XYZ file of C-alpha atoms in Angstrom:
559
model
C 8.525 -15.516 -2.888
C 8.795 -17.077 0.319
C 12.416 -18.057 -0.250
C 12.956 -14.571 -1.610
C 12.067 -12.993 1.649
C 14.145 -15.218 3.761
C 17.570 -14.539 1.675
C 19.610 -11.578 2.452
C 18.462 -8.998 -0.354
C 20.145 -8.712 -3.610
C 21.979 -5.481 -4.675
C 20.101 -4.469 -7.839
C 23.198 -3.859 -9.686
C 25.066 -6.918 -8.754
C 26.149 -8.708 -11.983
C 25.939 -12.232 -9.786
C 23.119 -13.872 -7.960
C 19.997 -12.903 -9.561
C 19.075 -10.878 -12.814
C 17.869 -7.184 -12.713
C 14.766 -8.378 -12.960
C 14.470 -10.688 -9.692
C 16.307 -8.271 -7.506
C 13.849 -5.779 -8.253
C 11.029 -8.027 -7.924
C 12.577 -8.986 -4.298
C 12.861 -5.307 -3.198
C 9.048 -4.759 -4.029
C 8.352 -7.353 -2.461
C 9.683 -6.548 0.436
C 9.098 -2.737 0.888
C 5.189 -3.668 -0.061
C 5.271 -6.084 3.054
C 7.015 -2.902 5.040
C 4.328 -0.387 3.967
C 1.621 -2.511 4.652
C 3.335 -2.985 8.680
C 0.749 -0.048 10.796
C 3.473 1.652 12.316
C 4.265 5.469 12.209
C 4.343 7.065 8.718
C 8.085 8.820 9.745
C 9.585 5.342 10.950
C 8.256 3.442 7.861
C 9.288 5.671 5.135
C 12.538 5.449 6.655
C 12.507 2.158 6.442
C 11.868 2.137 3.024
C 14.699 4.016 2.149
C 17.002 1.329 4.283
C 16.034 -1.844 2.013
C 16.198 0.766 -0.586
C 20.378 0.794 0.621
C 19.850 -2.813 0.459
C 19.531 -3.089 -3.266
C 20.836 0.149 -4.631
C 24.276 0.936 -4.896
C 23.499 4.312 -2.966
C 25.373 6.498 0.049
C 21.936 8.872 0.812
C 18.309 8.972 -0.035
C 15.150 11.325 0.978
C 11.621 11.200 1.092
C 10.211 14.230 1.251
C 6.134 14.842 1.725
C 5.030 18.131 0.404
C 2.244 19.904 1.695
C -0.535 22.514 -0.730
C 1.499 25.015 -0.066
C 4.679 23.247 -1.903
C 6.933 23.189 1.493
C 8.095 20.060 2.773
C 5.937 18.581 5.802
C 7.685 15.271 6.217
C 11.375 14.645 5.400
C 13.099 11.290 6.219
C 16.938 10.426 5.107
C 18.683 7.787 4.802
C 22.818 7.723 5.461
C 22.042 11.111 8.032
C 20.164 11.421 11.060
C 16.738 12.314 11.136
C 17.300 15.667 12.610
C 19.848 16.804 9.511
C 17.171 15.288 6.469
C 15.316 18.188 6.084
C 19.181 20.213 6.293
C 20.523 17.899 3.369
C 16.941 18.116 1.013
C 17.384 21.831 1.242
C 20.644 21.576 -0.504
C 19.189 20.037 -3.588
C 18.699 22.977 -5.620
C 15.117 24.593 -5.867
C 15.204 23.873 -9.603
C 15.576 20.314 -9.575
C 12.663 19.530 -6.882
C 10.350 21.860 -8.616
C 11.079 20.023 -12.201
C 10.171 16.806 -11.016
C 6.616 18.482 -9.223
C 6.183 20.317 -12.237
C 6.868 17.854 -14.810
C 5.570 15.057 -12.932
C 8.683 12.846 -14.300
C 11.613 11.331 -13.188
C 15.004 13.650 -13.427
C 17.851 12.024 -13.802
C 21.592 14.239 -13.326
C 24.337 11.753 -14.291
C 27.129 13.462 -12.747
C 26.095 16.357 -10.254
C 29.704 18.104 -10.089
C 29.696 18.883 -13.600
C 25.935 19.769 -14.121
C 25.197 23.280 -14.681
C 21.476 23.107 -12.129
C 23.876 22.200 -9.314
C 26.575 25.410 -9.869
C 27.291 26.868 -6.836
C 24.944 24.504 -5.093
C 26.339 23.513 -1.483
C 27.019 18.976 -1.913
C 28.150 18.892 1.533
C 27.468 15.489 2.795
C 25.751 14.003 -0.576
C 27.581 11.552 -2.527
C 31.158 10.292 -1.686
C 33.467 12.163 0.919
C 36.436 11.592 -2.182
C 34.941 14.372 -4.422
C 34.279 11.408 -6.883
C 31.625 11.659 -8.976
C 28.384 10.541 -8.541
C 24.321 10.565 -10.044
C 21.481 12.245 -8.154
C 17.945 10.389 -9.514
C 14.912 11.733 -8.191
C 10.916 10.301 -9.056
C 7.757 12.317 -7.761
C 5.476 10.467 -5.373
C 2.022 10.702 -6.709
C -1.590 10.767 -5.027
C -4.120 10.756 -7.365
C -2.259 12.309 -10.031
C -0.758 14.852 -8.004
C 2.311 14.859 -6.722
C 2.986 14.663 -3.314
C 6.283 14.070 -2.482
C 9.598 13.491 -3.931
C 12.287 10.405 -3.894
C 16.051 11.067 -4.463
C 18.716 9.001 -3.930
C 22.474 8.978 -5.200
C 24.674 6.836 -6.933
C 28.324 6.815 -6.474
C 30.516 6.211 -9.450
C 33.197 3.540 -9.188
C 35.302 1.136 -10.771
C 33.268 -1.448 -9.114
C 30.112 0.258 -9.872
C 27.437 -1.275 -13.297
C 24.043 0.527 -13.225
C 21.196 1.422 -15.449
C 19.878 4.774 -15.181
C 16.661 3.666 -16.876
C 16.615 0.196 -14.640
C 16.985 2.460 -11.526
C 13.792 4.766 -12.625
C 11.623 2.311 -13.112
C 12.102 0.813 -9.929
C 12.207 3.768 -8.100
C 8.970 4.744 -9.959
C 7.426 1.286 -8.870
C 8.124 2.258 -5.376
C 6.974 6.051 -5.180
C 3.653 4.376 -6.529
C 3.308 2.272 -3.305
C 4.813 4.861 -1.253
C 1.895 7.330 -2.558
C -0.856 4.476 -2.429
C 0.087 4.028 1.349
C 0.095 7.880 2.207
C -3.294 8.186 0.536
C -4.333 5.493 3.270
C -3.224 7.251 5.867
C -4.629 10.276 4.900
C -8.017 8.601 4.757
C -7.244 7.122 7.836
C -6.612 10.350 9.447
C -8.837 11.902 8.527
C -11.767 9.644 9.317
C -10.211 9.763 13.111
C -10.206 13.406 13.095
C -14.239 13.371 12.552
C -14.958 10.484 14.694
C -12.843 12.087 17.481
C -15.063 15.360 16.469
C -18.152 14.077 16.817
C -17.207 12.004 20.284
C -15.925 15.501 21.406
C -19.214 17.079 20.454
C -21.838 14.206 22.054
C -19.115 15.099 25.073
C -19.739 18.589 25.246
C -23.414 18.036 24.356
C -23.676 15.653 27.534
C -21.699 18.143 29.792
C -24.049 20.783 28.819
C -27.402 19.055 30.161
C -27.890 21.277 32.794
C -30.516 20.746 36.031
C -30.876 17.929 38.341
C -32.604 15.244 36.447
C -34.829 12.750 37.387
C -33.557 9.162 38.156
C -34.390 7.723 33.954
C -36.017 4.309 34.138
C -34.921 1.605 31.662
C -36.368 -1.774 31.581
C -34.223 -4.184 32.680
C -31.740 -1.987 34.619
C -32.329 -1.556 38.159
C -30.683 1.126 40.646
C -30.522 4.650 42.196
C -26.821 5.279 42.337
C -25.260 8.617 41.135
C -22.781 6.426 38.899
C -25.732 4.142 37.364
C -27.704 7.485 36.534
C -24.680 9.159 34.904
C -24.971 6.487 33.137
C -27.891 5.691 31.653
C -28.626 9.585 31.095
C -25.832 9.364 28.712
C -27.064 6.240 26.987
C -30.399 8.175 26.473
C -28.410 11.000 24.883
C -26.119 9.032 22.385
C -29.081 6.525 21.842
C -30.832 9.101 19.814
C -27.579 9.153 17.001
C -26.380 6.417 14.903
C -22.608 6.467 16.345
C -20.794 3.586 17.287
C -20.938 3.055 20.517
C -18.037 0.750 22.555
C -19.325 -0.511 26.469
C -16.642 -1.023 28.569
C -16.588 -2.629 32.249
C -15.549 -5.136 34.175
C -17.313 -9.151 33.673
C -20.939 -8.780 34.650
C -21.826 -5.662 34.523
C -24.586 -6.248 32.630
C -23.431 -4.807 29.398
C -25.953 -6.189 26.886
C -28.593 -4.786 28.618
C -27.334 -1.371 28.281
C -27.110 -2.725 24.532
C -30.770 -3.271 23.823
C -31.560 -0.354 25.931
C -29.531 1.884 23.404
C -31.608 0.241 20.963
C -35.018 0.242 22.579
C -34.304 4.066 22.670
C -33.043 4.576 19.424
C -35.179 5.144 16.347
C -33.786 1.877 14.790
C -36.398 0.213 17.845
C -38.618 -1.152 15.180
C -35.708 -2.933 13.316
C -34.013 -6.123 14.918
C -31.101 -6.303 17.560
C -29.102 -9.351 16.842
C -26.248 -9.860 19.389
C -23.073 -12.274 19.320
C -20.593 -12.935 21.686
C -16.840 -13.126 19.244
C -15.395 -15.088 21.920
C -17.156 -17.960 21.729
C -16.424 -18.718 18.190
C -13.211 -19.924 15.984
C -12.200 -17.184 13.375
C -13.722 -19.523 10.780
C -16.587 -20.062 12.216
C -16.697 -16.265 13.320
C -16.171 -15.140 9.769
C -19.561 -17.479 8.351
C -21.575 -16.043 11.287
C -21.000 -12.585 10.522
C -21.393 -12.778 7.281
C -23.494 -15.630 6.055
C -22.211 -17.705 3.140
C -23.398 -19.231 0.058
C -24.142 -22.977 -0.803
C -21.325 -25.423 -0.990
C -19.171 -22.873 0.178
C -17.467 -25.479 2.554
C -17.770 -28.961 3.717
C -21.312 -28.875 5.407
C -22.913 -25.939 3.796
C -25.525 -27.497 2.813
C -27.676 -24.284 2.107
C -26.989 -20.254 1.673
C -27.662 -18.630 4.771
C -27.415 -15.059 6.217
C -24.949 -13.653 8.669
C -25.760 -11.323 11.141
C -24.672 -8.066 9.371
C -27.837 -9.119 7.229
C -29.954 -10.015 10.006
C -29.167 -6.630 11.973
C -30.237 -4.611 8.549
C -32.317 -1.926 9.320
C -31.550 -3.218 13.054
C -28.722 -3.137 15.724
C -25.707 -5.214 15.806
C -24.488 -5.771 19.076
C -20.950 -7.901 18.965
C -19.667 -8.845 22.521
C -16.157 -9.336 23.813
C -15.071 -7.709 20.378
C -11.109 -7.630 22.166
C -11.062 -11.037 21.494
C -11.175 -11.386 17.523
C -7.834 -12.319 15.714
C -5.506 -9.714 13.826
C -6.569 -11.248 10.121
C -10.275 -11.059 10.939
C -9.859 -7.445 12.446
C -9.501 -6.478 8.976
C -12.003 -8.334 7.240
C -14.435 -6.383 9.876
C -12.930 -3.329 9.323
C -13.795 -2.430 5.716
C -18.109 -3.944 6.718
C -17.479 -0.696 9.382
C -15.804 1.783 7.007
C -17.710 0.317 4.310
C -20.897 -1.132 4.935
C -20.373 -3.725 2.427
C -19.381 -7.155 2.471
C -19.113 -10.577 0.478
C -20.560 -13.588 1.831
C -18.547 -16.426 2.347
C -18.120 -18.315 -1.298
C -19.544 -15.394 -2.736
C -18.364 -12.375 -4.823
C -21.280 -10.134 -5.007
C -20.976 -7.713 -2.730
C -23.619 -6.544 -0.400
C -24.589 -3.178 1.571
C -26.048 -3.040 5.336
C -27.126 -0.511 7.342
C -26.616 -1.713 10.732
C -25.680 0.453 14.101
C -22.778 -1.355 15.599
C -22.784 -1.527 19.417
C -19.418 -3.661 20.673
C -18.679 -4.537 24.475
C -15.128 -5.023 25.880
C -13.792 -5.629 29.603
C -10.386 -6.036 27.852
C -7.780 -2.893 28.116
C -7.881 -2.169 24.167
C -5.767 0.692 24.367
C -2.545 -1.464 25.857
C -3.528 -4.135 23.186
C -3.399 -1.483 20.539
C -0.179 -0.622 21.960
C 1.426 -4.229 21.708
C 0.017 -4.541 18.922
C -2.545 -7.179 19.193
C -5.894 -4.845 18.045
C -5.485 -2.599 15.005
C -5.703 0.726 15.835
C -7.526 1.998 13.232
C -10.372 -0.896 14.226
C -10.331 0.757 17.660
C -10.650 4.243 16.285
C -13.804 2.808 14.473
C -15.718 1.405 16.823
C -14.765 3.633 20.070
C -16.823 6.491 18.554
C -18.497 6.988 21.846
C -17.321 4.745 24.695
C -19.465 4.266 27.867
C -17.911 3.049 31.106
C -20.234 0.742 33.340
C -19.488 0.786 37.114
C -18.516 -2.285 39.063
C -21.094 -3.442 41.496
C -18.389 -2.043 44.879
C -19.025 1.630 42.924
C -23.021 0.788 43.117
C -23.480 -0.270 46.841
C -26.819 2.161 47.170
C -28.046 -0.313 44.091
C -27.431 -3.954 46.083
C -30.572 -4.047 47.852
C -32.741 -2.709 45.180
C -31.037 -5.850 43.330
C -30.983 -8.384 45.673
C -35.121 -7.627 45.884
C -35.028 -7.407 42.315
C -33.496 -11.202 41.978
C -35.395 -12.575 44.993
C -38.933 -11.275 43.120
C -38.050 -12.971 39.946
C -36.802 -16.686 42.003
C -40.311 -16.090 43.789
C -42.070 -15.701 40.516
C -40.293 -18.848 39.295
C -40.673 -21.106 42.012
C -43.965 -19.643 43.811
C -42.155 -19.112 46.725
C -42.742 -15.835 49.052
C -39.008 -15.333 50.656
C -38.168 -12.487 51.544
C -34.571 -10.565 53.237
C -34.402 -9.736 57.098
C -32.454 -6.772 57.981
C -29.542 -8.821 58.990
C -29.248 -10.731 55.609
C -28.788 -6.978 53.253
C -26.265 -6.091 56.088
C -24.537 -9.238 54.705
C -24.795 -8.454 50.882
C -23.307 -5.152 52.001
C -20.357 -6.428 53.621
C -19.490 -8.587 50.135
C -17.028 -7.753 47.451
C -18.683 -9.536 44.561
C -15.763 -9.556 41.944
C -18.241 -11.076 39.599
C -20.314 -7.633 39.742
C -23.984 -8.163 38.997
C -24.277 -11.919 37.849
C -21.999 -13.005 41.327
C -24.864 -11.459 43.014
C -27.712 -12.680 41.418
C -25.993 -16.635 41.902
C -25.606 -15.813 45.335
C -29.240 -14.766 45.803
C -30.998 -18.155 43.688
C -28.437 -20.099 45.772
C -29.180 -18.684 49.395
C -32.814 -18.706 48.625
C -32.603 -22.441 47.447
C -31.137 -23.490 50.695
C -32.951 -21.029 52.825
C -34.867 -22.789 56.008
C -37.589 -20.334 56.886
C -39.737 -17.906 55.246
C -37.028 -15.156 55.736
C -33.655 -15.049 54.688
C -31.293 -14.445 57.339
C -27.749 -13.732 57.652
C -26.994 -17.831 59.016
C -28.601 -18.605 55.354
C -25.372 -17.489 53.316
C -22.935 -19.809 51.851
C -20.001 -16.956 53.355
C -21.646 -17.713 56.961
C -21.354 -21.731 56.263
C -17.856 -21.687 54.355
C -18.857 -22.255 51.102
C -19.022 -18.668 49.378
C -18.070 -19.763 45.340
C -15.993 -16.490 45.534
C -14.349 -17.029 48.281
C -13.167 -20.606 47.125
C -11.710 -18.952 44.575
C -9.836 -16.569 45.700
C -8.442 -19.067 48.647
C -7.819 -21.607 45.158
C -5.683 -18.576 43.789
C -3.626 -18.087 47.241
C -2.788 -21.737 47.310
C -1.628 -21.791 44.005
C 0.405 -19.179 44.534
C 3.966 -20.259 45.746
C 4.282 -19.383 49.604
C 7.743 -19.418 52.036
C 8.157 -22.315 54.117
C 7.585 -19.976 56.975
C 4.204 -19.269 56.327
C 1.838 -19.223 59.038
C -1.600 -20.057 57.756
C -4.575 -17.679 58.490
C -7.725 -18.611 60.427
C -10.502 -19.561 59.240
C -13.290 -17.992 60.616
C -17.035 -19.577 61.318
C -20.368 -17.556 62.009
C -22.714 -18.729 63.762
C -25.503 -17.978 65.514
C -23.648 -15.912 68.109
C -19.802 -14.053 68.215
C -17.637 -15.213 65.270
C -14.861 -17.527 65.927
C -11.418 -18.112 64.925
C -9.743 -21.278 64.227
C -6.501 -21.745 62.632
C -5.740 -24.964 61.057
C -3.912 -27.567 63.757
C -0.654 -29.410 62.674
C -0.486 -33.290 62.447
C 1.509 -33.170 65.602
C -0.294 -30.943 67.671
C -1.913 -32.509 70.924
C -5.519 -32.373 72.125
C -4.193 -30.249 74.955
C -2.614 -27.131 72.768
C -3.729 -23.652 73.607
C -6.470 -22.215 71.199
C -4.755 -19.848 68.866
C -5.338 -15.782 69.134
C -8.448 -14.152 67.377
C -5.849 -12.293 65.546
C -3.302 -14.088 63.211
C 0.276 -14.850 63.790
C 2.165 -13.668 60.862
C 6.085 -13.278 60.281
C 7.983 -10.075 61.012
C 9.302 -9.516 57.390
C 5.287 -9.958 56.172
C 4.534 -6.167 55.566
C 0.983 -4.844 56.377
C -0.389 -5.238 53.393
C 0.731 -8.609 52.794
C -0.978 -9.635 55.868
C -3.908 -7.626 54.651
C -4.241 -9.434 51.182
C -3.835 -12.266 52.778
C -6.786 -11.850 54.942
C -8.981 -10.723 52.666
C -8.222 -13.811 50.111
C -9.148 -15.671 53.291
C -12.352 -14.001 54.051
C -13.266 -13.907 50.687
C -12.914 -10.197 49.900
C -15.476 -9.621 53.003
C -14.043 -7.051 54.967
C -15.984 -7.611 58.107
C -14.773 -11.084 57.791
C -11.113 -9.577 57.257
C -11.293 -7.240 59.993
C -11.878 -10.022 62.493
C -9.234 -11.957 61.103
C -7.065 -8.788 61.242
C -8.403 -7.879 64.980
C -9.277 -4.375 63.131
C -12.479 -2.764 62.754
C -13.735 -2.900 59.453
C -13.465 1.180 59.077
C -9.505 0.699 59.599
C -9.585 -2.118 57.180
């Protein structure tokens, strides 16, 4: 098959190079690989009916999809444009279309000039342009035994022409039947996206509609005042009380599986278990066991059956983290356990049934994956039911101290300590950019309170005031790697101490004892635009913008 697939395809009438037989077997083949493809219903029927040029001896072809009414919804040609298919189907005379719907057979006219359903009938543009003759053959499309749809094609008789009209039916027939299996799909498809979307729309409208100011809701674990926190967890209270799928996006460290078990802590699967898994961390194989389970002697070093977390979570949530980062293949295997709710076990074929609420977590753009193609789109429809977008720590800034407190308590607890912030030290935190949201602050906390001197944490205690801020090493790491004109002037570096900050720019090999100390502001080149000089400074400072601003010479309202 594999060397079938990589040949050019045979015509099915060709007398040399393979039998009737294998040329038909070859154009299943590959038309079943083509409808199994998830791109748009419109562009892969009509790309059925181009391999179908590839091994028919035909000029035209049409699929037409009917809708309950009996009119044509979808009509694709081959040998015309899109935009003149459904012209050329409505030339076929009403009588043939509706015997092959009615009959639910194939209808075969050898020679369409001389057949008495086409008098009078308008031929313009099927068959040849010589007036020669030719064969119209036309198979229904079925769904369930109903017919759907309609396949006709032509067949131009020449002297270099040898077909079967009862070879070309059968194939035909063989693929309307996969042309009608894959429609059905969609259909399904379609329509379980139209009721997901529904029900998102009305837990939407149902959240919109909470009127009144409410009262800041208190969840264990998650700690702030902010407007965008509350939003927040008053909608996890509302979609916590339904069974939906719910998808948590945000950036790294925004504490997304704590959201998780609060969605289950207030759902009325509390009682059951919440089993969690990060799909990142695991090979596909590995991935697929986990989920799963598998039996004994399934695989070198199953040594004993053992359950996967779909049958863990019964009765329970499943929370699956970074879920952007599974492989195509298993994205499949994981979409029928969702649609589903039944799976084998690894080695085994007896299928089993959960009933598991599926919370996933993402900081991954899924929509431009879906778009390249790397995450099925009908897995994303699935499990972004409800999605719920957690701020960045920069959106939270009311919520830093209340954090920073909340990480120095637990250190104390820890270590028996009694530290405590000055004044000077949250005007610090405030001043910080903390890319790594919620878990870059809580480092930076446990490490400034390791190293702190006194009973108090000041602002002298912070790695950023002693030039060792983690972040800001690697954001200067990422400006270094970056490649950089020979021209460039190197910002300051800037030290705080104990009184004014000071600027001090990096000294060349040459440069004498006796140089003048550089400006507080730096030098930078003429063609470096604003915001070059900007980015730069802020790499430098480590995304503090006080620390920026001094580098700049700018307050740090103008930067």
């Amino acid at each position: 098959m594999t060397a079938t697939s990589r040949a050019a395809p045979a015509p099915l009438g060709a007398a040399r190079g393979a039998s009737h037989a294998e040329a038909a077997l070859a154009g299943v083949y590959e038309i079943s690989k083509l409808l199994a493809s998830p791109h748009r219903l419109e562009a892969t029927l009509a790309g059925v009916l181009a391999l179908l040029s590839s091994f028919l001896d035909m000029d035209h072809g049409l699929i037409a999809l009917l809708g309950p009414d009996g009119e044509p919804e979808v009509v694709t040609g081959a040998g015309w444009s899109e935009a003149n298919a459904k012209r050329y189907f409505d030339r076929l005379p009403e009588r043939v279309v509706g015997q092959i719907v009615a009959t639910k057979m194939p209808v075969v006219v050898p020679n369409v000039r001389e057949d008495p359903m086409f008098a009078g009938a308008d031929l313009t543009g099927w068959g040849a342009d010589d007036e020669a003759p030719f064969a119209i053959i036309g198979v229904p499309i079925k769904s369930e035994d109903k017919v759907v749809g309609t396949l006709t094609i032509d067949r131009v008789h020449t002297d270099r022409t040898h077909f079967r009209f009862d070879q070309d039916v059968r194939f035909l027939t063989m693929i309307a039947n996969l042309v009608g299996q894959t429609l059905r799909l969609h259909r399904v498809v379609s329509r379980d996206r139209e009721r997901l979307m529904e029900e998102q729309r009305r837990l939407e409208k149902e959240l919109s509609s909470t009127g009144g100011e409410p009262a800041p809701a208190k969840i264990e674990g998650i700690v702030g005042n902010s407007p965008a926190l509350q939003a927040v967890i008053e909608k996890v209270r509302i979609v916590a009380r339904t069974h939906s799928t719910v998808l948590l996006r945000g950036e790294s460290g925004t504490g997304k599986e704590l959201f998780a078990r609060a969605l289950h802590a207030l759902s009325s699967r509390q009682g059951g278990p919440f089993v969690k898994l990060n799909c990142a961390a695991l090979p596909e194989t590995v991935l697929e066991s986990e989920l799963f389970g598998h039996e004994k002697g399934a695989f070198t070093g199953a040594v004993a059956q053992r359950k996967g977390r779909f049958e863990q979570a019964h009765g329970g949530t499943l929370f699956l983290d970074e879920i952007g980062e599974i492989s195509p293949s298993f994205q499949a295997k994981l979409l029928r356990v969702l649609q589903e709710g039944e799976f084998e076990r690894v080695g085994s074929s007896r299928t089993l049934k959960v009933d598991v609420r599926l919370i996933c977590a993402t900081n991954r753009n899924l929509e431009e994956a879906v778009s390249r193609g790397e995450f099925r789109a009908d897995l994303y429809y699935r499990i972004s039911v409800v999605p719920i977008f957690l701020p960045p720590l920069r959106d939270r800034k009311k919520d830093l101290p209340l954090l920073a407190k909340e990480f120095l308590r637990r250190f104390n607890k820890e270590h028996g300590s009694d530290l405590s912030f000055s004044e000077a030290a949250f005007s610090v935190l405030s001043e910080c950019y903390f890319p790594g949201n919620i878990r870059e602050l809580e480092n930076c906390v446990r490490r400034t309170a390791t190293l702190a001197r006194g009973k108090s944490i000041v602002a002298g205690d912070f790695a950023c005031h002693n030039d060792g801020c983690l972040s800001a090493m690697l954001w200067r790491g990422a400006a270094r790697a970056a490649p950089q004109p020979a021209s460039f002037t190197p910002l300051p570096i800037v030290r705080v101490g104990s009184g004014t900050a000071r600027a001090q720019t990096p000294k060349p090999a040459h440069a004498t004892a006796a140089a003048p100390a550089p400006a507080s502001a730096p030098a930078v080149a003429d063609v470096q635009s604003e915001r070059d000089r900007l980015v730069e400074a802020m790499e430098t400072a480590g995304w503090v913008q006080a620390k920026a601003a001094r580098i700049l010479g700018l307050t740090p309202r103008q930067v």
